[in-house]
GROMACS .gro file of N, CA and C in nm:
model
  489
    1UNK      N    1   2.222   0.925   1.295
    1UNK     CA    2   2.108   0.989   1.229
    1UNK      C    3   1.978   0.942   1.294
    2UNK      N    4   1.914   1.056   1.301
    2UNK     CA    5   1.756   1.033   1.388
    2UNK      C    6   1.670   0.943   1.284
    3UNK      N    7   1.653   0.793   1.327
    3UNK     CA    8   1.565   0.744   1.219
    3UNK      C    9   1.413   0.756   1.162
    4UNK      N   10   1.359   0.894   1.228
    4UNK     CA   11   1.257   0.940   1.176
    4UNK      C   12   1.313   1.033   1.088
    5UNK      N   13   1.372   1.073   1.051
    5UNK     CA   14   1.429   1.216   0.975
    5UNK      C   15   1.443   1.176   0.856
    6UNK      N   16   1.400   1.235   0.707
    6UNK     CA   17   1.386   1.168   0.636
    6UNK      C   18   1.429   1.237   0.528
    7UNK      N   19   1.449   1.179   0.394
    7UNK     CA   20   1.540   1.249   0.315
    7UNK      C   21   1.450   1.310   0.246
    8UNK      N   22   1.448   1.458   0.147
    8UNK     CA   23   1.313   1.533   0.118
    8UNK      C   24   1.294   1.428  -0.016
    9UNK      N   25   1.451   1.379  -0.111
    9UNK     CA   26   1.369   1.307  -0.184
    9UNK      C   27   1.331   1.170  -0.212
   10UNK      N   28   1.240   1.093  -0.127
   10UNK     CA   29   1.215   1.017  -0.087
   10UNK      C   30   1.154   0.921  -0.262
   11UNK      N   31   1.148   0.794  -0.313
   11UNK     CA   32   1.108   0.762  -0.382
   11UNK      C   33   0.942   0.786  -0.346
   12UNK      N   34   0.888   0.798  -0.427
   12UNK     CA   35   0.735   0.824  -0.439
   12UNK      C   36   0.691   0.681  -0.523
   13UNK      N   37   0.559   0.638  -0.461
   13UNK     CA   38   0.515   0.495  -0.431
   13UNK      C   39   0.398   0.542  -0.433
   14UNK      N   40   0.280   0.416  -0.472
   14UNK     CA   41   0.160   0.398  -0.468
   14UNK      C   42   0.097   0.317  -0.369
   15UNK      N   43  -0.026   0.310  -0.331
   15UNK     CA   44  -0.094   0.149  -0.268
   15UNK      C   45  -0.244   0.231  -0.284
   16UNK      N   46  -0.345   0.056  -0.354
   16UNK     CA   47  -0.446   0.142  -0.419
   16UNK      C   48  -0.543   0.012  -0.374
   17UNK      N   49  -0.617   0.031  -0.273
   17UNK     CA   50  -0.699  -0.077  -0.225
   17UNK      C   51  -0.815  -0.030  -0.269
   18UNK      N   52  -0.961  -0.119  -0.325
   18UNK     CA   53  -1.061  -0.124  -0.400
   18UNK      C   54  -1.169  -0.226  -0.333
   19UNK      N   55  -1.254  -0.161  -0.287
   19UNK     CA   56  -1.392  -0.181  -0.201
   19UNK      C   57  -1.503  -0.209  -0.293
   20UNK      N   58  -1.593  -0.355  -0.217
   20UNK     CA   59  -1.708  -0.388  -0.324
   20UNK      C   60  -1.798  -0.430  -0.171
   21UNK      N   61  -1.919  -0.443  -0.209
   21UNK     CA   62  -2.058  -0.517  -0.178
   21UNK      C   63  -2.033  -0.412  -0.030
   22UNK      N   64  -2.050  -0.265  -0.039
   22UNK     CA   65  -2.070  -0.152   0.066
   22UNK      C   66  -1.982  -0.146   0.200
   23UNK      N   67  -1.831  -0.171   0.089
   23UNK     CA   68  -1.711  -0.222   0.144
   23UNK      C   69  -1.686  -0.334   0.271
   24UNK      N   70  -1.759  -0.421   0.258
   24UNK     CA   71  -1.722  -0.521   0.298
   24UNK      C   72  -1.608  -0.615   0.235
   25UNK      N   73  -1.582  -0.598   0.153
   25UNK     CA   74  -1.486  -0.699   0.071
   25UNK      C   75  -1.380  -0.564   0.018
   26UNK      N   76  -1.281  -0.614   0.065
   26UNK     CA   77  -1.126  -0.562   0.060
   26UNK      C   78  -1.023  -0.628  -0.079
   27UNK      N   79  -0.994  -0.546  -0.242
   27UNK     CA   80  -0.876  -0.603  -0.288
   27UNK      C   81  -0.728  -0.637  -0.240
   28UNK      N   82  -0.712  -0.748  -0.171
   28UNK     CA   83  -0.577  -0.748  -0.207
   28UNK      C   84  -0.475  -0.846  -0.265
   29UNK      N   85  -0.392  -0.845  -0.283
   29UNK     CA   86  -0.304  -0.919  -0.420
   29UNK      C   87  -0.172  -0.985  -0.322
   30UNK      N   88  -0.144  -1.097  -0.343
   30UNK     CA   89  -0.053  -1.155  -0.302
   30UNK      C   90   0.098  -1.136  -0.419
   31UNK      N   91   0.195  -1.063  -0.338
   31UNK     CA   92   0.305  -1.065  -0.427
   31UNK      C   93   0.364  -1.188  -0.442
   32UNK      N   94   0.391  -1.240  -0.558
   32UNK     CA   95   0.468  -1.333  -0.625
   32UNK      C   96   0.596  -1.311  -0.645
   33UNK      N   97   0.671  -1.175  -0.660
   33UNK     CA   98   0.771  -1.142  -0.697
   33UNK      C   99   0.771  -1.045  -0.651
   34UNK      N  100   0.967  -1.017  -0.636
   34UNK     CA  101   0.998  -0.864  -0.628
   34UNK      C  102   0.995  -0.849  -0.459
   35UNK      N  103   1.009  -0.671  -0.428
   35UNK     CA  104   1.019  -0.649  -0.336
   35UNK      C  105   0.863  -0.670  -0.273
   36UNK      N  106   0.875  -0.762  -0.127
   36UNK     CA  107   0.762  -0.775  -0.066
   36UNK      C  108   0.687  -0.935  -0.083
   37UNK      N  109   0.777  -0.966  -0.178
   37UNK     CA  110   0.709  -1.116  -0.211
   37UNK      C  111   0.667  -1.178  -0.104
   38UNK      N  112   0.585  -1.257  -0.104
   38UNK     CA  113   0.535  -1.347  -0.013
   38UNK      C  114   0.390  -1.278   0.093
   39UNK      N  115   0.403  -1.188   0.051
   39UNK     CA  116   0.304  -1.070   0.143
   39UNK      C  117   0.170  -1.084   0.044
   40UNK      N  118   0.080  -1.038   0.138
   40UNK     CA  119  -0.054  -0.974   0.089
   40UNK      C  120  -0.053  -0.818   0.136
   41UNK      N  121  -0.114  -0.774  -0.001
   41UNK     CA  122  -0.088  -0.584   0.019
   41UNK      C  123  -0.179  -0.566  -0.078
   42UNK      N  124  -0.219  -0.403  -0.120
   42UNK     CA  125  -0.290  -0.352  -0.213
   42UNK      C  126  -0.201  -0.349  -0.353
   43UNK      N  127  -0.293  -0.306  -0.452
   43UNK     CA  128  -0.196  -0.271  -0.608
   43UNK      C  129  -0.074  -0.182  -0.557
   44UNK      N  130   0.007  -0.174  -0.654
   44UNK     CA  131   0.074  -0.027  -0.659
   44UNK      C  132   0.208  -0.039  -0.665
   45UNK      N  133   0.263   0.067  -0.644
   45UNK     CA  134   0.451   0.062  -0.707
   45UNK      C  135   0.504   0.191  -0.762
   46UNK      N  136   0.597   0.223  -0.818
   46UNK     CA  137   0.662   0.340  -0.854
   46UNK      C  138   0.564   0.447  -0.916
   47UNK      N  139   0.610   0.549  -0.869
   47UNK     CA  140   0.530   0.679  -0.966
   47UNK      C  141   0.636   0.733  -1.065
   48UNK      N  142   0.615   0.706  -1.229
   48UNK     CA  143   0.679   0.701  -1.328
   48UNK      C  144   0.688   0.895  -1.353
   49UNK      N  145   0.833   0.930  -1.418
   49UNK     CA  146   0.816   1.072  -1.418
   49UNK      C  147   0.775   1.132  -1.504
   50UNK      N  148   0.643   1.069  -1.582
   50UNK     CA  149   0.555   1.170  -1.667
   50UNK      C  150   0.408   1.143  -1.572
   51UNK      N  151   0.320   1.057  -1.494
   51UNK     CA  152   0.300   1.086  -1.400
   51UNK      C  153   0.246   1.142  -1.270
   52UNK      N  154   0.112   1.133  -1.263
   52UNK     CA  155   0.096   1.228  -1.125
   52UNK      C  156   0.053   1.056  -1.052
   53UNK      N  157   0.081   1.083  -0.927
   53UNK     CA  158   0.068   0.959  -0.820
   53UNK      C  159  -0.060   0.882  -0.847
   54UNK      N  160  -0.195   0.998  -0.851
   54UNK     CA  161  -0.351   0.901  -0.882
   54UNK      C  162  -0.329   0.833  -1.019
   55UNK      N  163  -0.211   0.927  -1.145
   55UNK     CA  164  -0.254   0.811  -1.243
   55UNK      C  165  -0.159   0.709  -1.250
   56UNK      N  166  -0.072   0.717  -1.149
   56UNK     CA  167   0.024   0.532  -1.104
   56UNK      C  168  -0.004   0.468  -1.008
   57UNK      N  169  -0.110   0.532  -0.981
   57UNK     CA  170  -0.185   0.421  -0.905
   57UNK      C  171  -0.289   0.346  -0.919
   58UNK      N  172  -0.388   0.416  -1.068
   58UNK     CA  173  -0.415   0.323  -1.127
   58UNK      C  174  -0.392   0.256  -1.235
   59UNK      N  175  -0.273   0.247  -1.250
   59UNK     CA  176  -0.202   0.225  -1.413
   59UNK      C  177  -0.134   0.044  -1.325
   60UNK      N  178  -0.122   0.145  -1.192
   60UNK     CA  179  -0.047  -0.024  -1.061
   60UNK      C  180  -0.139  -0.147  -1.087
   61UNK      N  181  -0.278  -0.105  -1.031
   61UNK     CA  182  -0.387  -0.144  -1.012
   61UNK      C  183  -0.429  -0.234  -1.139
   62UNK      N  184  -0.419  -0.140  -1.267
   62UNK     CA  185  -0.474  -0.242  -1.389
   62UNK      C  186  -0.397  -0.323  -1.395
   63UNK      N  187  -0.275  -0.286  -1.425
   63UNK     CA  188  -0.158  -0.406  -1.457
   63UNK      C  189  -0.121  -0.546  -1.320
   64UNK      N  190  -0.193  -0.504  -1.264
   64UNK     CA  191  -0.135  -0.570  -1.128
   64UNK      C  192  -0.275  -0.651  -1.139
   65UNK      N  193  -0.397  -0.624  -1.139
   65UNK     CA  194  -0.538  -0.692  -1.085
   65UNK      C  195  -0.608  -0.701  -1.195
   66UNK      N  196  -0.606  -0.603  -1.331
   66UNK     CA  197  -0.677  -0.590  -1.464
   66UNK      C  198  -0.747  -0.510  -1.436
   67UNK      N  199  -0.799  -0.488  -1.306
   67UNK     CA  200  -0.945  -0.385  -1.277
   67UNK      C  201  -0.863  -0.241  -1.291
   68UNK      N  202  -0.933  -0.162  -1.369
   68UNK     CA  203  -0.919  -0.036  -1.383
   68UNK      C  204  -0.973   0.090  -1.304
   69UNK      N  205  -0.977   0.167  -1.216
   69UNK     CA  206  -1.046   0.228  -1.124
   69UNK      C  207  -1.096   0.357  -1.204
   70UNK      N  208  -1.260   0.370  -1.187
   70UNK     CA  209  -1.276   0.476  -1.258
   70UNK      C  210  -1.250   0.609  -1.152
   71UNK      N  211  -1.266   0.590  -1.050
   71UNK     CA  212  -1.211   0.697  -0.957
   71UNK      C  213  -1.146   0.694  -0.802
   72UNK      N  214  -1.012   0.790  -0.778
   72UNK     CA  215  -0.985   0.712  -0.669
   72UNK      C  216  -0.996   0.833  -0.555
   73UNK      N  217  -0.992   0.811  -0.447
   73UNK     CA  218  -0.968   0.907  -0.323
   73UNK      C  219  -0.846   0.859  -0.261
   74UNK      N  220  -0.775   1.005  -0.269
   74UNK     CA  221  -0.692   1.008  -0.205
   74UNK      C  222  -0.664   1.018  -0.043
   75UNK      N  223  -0.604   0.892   0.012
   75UNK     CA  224  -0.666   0.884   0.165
   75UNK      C  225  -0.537   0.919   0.285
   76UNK      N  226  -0.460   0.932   0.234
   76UNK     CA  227  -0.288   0.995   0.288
   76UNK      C  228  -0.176   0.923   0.240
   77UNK      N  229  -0.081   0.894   0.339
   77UNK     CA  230   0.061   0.818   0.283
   77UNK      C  231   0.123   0.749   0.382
   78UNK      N  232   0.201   0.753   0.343
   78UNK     CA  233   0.274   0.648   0.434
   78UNK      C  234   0.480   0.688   0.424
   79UNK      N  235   0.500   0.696   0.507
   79UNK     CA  236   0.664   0.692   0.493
   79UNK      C  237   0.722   0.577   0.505
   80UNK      N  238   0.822   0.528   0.481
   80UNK     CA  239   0.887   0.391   0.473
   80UNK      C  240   1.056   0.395   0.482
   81UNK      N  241   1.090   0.383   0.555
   81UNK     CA  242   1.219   0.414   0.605
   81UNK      C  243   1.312   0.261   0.628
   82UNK      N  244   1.414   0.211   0.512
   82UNK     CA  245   1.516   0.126   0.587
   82UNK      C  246   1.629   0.206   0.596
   83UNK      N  247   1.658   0.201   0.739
   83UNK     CA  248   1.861   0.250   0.725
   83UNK      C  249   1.904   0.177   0.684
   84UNK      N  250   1.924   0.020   0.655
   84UNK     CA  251   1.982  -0.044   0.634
   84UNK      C  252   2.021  -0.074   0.453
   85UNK      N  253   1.893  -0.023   0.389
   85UNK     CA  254   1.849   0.008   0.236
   85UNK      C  255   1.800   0.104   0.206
   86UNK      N  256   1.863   0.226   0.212
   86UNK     CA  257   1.820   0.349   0.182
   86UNK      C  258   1.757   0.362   0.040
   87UNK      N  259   1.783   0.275  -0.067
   87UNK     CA  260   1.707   0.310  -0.166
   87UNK      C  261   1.594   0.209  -0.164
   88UNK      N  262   1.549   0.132  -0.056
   88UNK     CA  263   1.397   0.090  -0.053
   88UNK      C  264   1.318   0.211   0.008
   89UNK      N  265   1.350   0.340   0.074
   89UNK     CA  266   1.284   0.428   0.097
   89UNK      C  267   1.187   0.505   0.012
   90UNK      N  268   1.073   0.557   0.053
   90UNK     CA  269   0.996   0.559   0.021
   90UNK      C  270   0.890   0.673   0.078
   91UNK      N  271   0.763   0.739  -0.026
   91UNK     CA  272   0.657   0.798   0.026
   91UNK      C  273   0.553   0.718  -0.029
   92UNK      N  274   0.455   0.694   0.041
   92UNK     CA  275   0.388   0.609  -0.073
   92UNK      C  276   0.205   0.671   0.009
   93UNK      N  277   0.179   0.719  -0.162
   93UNK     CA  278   0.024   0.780  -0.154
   93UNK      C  279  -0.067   0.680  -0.132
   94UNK      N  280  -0.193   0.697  -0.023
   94UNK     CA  281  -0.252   0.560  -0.028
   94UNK      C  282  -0.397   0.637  -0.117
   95UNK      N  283  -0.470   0.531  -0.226
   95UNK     CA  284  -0.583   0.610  -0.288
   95UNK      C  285  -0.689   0.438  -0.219
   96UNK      N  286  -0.819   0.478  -0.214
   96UNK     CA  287  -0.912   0.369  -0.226
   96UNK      C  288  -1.010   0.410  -0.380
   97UNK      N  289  -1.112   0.301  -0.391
   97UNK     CA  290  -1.165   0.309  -0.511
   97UNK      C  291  -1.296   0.241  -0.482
   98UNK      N  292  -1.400   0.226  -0.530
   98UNK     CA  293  -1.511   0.188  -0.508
   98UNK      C  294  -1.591   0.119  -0.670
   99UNK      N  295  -1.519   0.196  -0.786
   99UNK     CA  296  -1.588   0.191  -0.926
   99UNK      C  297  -1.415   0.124  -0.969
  100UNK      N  298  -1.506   0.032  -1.093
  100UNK     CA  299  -1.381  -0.026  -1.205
  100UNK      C  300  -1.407  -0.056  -1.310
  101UNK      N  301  -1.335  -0.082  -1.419
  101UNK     CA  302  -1.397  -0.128  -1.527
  101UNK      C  303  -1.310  -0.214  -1.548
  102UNK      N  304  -1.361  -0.373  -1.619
  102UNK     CA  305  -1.245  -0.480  -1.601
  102UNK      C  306  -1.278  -0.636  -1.555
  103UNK      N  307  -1.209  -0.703  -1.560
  103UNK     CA  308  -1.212  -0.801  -1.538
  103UNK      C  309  -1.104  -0.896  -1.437
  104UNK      N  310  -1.114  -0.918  -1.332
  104UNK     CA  311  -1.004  -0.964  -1.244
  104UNK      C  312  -0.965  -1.052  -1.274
  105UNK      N  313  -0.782  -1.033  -1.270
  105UNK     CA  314  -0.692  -1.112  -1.340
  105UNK      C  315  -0.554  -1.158  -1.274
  106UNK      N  316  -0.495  -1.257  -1.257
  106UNK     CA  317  -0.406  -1.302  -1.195
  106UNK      C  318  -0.258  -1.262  -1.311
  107UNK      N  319  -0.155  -1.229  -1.235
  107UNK     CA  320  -0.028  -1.169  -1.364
  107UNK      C  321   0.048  -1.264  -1.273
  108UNK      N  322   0.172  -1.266  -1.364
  108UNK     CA  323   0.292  -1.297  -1.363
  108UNK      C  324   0.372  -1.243  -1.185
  109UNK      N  325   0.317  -1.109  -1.155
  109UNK     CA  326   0.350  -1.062  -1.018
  109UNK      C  327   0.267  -1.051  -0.878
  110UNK      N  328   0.155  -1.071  -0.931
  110UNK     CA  329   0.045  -1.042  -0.831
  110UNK      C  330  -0.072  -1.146  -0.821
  111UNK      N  331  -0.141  -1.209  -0.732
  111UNK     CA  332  -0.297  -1.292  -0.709
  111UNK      C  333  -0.395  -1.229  -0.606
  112UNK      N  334  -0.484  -1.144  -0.733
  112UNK     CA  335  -0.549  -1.078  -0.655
  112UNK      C  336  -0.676  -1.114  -0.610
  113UNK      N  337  -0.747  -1.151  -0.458
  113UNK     CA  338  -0.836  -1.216  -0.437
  113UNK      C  339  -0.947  -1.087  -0.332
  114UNK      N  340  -1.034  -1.100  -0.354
  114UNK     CA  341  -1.138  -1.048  -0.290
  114UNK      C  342  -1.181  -1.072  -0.117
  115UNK      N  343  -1.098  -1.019  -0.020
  115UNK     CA  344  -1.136  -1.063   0.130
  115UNK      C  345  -1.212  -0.973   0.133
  116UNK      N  346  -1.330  -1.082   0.295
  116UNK     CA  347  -1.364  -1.073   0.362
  116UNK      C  348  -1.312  -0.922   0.463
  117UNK      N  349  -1.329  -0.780   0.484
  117UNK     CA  350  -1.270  -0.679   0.568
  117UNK      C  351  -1.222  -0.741   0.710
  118UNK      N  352  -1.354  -0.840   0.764
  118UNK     CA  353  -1.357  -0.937   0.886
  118UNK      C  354  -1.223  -1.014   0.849
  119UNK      N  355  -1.171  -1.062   0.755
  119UNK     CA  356  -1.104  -1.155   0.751
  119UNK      C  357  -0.959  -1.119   0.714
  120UNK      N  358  -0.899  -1.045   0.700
  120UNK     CA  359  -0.800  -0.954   0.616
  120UNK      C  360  -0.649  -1.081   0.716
  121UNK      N  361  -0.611  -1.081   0.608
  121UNK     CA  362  -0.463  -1.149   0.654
  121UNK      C  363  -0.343  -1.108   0.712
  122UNK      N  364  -0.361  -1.056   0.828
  122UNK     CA  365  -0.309  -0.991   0.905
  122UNK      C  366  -0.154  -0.998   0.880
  123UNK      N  367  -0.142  -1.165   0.941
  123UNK     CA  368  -0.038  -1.229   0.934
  123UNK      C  369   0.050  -1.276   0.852
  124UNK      N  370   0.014  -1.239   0.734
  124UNK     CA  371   0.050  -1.276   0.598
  124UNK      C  372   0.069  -1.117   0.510
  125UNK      N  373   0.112  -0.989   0.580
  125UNK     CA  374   0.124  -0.920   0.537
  125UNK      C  375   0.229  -0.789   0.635
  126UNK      N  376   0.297  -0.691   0.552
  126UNK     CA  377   0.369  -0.582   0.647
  126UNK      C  378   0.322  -0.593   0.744
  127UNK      N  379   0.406  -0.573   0.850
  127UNK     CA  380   0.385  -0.512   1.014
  127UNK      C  381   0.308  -0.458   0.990
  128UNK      N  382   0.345  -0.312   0.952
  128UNK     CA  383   0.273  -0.164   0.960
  128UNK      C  384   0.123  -0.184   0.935
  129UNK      N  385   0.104  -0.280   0.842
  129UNK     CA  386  -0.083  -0.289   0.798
  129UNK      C  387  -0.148  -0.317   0.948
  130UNK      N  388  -0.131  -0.345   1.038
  130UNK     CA  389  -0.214  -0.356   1.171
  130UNK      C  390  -0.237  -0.266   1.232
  131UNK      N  391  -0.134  -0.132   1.149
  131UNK     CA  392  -0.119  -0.012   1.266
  131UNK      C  393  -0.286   0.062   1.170
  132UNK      N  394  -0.224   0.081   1.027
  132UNK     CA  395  -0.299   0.219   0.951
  132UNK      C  396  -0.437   0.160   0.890
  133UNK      N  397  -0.395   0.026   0.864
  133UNK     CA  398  -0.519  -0.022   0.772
  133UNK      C  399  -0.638  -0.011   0.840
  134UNK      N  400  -0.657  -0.030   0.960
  134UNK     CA  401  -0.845  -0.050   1.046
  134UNK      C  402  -0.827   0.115   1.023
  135UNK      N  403  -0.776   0.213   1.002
  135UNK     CA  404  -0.800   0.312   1.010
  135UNK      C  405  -0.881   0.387   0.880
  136UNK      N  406  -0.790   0.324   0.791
  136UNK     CA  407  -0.819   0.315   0.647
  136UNK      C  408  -0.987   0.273   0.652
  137UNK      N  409  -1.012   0.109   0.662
  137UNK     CA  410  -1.130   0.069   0.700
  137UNK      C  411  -1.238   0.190   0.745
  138UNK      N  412  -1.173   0.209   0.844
  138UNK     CA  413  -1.290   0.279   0.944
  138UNK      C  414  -1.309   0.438   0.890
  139UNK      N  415  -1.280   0.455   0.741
  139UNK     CA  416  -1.290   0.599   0.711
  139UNK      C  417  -1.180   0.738   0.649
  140UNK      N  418  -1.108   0.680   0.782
  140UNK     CA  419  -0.991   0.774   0.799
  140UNK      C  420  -0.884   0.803   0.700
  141UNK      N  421  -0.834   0.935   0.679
  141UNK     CA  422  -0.688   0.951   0.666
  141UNK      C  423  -0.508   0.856   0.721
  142UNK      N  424  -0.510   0.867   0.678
  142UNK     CA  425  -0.361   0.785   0.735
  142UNK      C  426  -0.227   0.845   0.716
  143UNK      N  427  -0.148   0.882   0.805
  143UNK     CA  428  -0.059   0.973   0.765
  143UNK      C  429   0.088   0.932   0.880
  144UNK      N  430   0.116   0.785   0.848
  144UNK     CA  431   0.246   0.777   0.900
  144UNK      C  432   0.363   0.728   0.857
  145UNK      N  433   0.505   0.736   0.946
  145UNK     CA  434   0.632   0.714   0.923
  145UNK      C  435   0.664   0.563   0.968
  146UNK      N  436   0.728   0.451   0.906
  146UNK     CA  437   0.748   0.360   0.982
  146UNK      C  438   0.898   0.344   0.945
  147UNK      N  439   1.018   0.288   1.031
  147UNK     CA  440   1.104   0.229   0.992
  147UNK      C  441   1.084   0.066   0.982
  148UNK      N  442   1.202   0.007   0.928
  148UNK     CA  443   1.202  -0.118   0.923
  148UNK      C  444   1.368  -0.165   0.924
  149UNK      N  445   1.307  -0.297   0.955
  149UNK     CA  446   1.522  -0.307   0.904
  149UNK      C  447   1.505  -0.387   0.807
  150UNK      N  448   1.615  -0.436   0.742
  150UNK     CA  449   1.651  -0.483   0.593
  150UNK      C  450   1.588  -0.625   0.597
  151UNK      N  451   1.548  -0.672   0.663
  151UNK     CA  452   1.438  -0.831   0.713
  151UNK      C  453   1.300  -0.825   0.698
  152UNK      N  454   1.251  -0.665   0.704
  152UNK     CA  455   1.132  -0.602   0.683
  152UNK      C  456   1.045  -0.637   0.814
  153UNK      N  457   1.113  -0.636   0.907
  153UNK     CA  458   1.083  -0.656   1.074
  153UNK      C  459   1.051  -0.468   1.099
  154UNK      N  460   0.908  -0.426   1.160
  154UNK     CA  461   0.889  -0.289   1.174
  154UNK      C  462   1.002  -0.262   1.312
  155UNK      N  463   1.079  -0.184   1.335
  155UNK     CA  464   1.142  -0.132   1.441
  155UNK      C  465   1.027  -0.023   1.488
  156UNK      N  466   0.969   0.099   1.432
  156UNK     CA  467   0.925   0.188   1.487
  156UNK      C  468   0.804   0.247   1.362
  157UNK      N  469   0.739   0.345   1.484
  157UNK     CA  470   0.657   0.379   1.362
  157UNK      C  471   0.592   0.536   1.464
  158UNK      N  472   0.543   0.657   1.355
  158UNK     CA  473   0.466   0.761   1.431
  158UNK      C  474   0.409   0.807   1.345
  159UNK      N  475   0.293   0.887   1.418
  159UNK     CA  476   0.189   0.964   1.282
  159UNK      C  477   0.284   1.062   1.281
  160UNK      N  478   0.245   1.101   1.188
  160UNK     CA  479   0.306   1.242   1.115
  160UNK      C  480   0.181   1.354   1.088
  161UNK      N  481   0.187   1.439   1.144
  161UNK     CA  482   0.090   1.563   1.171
  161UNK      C  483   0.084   1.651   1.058
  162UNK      N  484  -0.047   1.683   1.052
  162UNK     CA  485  -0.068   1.777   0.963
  162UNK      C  486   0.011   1.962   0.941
  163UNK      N  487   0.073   1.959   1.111
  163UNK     CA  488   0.147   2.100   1.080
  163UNK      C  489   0.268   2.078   1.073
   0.00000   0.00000   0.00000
């Protein structure tokens, strides 16, 4: 099987990063638990089936950071492909946010700290964030496929086109 080829029903996923002081400062949350532990990444997680993706992504976001987003933009997705764990597969909508209401809060799954954009933890987070995130940063849409293997080592990765 061609490991870009992807199954149509892919689990549907969130990631909901939140910009302050004229986005210089980047949310992101260190997982404590679960899939991804040990990483730094944005809010986010399953899209529940009552449901539309913007409101589980900020339902991720409160429960995950406390901050509530009063509005988000939707900035593309991301594919996520293990052969090796077909049900870690994945589409996952990326939204940013700029407004919140709330108070930042550390949970049981997540420590969410306020970086530096200059400073973002490269190394302490997915492969793939080196490919899409400065893109993210810098404005853009983001619209790609990555595989991985079951170690969460990236094997491959391609944009995925708008036609």
């Amino acid at each position: 099987m061609d490991p870009l080829v992807f199954r149509d029903n892919l689990k549907s996923t969130t990631l909901c990063f939140l910009f302050s002081e004229n986005d210089r400062k980047i949310l992101l949350a260190f997982k404590k638990r679960g899939f991804g532990a040990g990483k730094w990444n944005g809010s986010g997680g399953k899209v529940e089936s009552n449901e539309s993706v913007e409101e589980a992504a900020r339902r991720e976001c409160l429960e995950e950071t406390g901050l509530d987003p009063v509005s988000l933009e939707n900035r593309g997705f991301l594919e996520f492909r293990f052969p090796d764990k077909p049900e870690w597969d994945q589409r996952c909508s990326v939204f940013v946010g700029r407004e919140w209401l709330g108070e930042l809060t550390e949970t049981e799954e997540m420590r969410p700290v306020w970086w530096d954009v200059e400073s973002i933890p490269f190394d302490f987070m997915w492969d793939d964030d080196r490919i899409w995130l400065p893109e993210l940063l810098a404005g853009q849409r983001v619209q790609y496929r990555f595989t991985f293997d079951s170690d969460g080592k990236m094997l491959e990765h391609a944009v995925i086109s708008d036609s």
